[in-house]
CSV table of N, CA and C in Angstrom, one decimal:
chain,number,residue,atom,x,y,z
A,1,UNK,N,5.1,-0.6,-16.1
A,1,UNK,CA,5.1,-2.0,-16.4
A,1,UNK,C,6.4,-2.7,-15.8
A,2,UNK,N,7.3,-1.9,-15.9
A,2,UNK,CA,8.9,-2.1,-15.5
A,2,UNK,C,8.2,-2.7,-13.7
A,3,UNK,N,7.7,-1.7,-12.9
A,3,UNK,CA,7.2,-1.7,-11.5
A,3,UNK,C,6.8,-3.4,-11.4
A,4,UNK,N,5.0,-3.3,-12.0
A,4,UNK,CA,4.9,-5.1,-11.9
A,4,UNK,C,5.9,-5.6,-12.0
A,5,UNK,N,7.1,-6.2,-13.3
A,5,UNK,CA,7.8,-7.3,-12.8
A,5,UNK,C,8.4,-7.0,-11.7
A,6,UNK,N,8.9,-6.0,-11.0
A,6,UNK,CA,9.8,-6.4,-10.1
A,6,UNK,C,8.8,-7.1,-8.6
A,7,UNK,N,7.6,-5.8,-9.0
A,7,UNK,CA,6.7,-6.8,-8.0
A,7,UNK,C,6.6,-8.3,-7.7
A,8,UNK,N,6.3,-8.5,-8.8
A,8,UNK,CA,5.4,-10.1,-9.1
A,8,UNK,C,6.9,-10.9,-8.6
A,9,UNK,N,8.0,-10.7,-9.3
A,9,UNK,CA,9.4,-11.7,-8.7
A,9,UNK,C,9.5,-11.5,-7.5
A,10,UNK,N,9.5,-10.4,-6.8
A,10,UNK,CA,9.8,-10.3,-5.5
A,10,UNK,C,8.9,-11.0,-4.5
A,11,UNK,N,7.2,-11.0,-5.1
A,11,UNK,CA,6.3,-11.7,-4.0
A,11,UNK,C,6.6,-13.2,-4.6
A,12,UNK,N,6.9,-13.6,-6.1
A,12,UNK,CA,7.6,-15.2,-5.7
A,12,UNK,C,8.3,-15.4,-4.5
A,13,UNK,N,9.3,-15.0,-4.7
A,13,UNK,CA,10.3,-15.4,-3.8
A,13,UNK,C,10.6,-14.8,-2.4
A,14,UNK,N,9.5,-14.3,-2.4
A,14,UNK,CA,9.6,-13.7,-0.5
A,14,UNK,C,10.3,-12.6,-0.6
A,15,UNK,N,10.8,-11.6,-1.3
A,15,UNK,CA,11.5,-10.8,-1.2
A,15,UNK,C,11.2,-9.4,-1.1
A,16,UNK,N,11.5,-8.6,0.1
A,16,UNK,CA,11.1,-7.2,0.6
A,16,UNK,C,11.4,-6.7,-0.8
A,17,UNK,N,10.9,-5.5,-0.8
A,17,UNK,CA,11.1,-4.9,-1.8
A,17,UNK,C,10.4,-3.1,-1.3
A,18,UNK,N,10.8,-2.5,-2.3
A,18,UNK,CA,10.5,-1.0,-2.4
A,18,UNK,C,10.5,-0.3,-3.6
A,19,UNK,N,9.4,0.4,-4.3
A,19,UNK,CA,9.9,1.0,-5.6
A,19,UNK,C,9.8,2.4,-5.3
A,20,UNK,N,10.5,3.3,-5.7
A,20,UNK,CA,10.5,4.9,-5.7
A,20,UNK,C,10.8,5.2,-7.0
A,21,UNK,N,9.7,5.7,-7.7
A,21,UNK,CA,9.5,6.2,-9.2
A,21,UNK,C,9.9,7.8,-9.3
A,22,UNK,N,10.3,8.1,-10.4
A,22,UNK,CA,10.2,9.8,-10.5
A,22,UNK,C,9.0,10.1,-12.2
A,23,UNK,N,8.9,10.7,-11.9
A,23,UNK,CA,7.9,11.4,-13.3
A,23,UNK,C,8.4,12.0,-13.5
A,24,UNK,N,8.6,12.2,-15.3
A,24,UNK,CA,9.3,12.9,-16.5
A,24,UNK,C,8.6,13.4,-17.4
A,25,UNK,N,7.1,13.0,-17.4
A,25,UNK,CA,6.5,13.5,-18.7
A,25,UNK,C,5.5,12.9,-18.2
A,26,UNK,N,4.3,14.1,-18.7
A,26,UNK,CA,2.5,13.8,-18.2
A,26,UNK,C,2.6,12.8,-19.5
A,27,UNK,N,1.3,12.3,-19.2
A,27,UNK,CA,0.5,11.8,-20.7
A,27,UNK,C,0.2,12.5,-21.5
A,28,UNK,N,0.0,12.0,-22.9
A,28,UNK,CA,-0.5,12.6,-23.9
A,28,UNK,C,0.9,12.6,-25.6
A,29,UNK,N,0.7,13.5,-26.1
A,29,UNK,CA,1.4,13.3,-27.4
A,29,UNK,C,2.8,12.9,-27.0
A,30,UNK,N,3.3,12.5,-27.7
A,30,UNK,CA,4.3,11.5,-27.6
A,30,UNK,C,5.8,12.9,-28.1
A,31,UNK,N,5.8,13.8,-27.2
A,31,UNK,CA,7.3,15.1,-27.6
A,31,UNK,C,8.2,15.3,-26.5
A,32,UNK,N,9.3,14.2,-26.8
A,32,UNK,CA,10.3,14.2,-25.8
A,32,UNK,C,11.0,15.4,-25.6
A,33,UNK,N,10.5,16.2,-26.5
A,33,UNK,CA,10.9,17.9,-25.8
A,33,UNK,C,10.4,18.0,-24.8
A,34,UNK,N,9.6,17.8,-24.1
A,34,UNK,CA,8.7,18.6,-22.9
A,34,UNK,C,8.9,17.6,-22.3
A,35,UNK,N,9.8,16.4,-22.6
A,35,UNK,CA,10.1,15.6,-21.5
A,35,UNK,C,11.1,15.8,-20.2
A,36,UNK,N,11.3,16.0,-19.1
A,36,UNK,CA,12.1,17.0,-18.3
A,36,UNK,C,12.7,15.6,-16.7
A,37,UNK,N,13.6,14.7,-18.4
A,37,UNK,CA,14.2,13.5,-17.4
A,37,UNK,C,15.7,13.9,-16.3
A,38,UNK,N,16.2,15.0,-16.6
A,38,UNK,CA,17.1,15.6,-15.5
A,38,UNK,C,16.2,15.5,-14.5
A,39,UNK,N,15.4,16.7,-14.7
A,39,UNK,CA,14.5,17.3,-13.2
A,39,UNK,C,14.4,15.8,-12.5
A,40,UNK,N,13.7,14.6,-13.1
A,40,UNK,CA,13.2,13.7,-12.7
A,40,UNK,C,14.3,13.1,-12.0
A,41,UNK,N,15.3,12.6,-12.4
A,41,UNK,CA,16.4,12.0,-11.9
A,41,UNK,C,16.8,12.4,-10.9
A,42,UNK,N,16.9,14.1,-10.8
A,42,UNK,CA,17.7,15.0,-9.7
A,42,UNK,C,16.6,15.1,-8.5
A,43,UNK,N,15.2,14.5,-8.7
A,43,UNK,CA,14.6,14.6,-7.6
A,43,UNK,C,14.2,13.4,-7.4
A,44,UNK,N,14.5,12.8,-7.9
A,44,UNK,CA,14.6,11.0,-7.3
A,44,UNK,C,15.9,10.9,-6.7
A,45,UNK,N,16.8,11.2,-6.8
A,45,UNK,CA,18.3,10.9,-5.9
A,45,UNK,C,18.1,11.7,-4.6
A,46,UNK,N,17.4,12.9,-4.8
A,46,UNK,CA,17.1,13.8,-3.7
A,46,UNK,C,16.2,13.0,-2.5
A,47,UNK,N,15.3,12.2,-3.3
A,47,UNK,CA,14.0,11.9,-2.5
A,47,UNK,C,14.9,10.2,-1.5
A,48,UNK,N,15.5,9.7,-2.6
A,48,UNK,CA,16.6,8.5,-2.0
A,48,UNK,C,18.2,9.1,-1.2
A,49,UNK,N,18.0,10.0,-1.3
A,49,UNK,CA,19.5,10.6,0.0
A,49,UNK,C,18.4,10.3,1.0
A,50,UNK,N,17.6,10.9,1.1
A,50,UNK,CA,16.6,11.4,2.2
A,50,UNK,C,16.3,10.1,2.7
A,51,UNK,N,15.4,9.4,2.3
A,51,UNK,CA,15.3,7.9,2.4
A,51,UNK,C,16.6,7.2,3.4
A,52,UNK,N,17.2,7.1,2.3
A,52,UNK,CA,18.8,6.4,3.3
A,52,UNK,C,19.2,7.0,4.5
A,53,UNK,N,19.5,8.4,4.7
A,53,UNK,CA,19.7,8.7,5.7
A,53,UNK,C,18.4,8.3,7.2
A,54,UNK,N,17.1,8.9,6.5
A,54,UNK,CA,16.4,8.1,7.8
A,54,UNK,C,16.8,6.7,8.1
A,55,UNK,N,17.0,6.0,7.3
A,55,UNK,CA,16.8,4.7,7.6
A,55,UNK,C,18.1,4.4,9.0
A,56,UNK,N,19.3,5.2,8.3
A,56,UNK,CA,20.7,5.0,9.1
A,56,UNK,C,19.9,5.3,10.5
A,57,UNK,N,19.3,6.6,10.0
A,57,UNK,CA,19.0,7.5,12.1
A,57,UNK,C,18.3,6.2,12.6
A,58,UNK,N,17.4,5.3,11.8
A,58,UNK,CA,16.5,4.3,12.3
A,58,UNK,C,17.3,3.6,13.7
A,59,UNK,N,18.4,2.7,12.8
A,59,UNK,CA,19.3,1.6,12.9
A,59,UNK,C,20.4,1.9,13.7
C-alpha cells in the first residue's frame, strides 16, 4: 500500500520514480518469528549497490 502512494504522488506531479521492494514474510498467520527482515534488508541493499553501480557504468 506504502508502493501506491508513492506511485499516485509521483504520477501527480510528473515525477520519475522507481520502487525496489524486498520480501520478508509469505502470507498467511500473522508469526513474526518466521519473519526473516535481515535477509530482506541484506538483499535489497545488495540488489541497490548493483543498481547504482550500473547506472554510474551507464553515465
Amino acid at each position: 500500500m506504502e508502493g501506491a502512494a508513492l506511485h499516485y504522488a509521483c504520477r501527480q506531479t510528473n515525477t520519475p520514480f522507481i520502487q525496489i521492494r524486498a520480501i520478508s514474510n509469505y502470507i498467511g498467520e500473522r508469526d513474526k518469528s518466521k519473519w526473516r527482515i535481515k535477509d530482506a534488508i541484506g538483499e535489497l541493499n545488495q540488489v541497490l549497490l548493483k543498481y547504482i553501480d550500473k547506472l554510474y557504468k551507464i553515465g
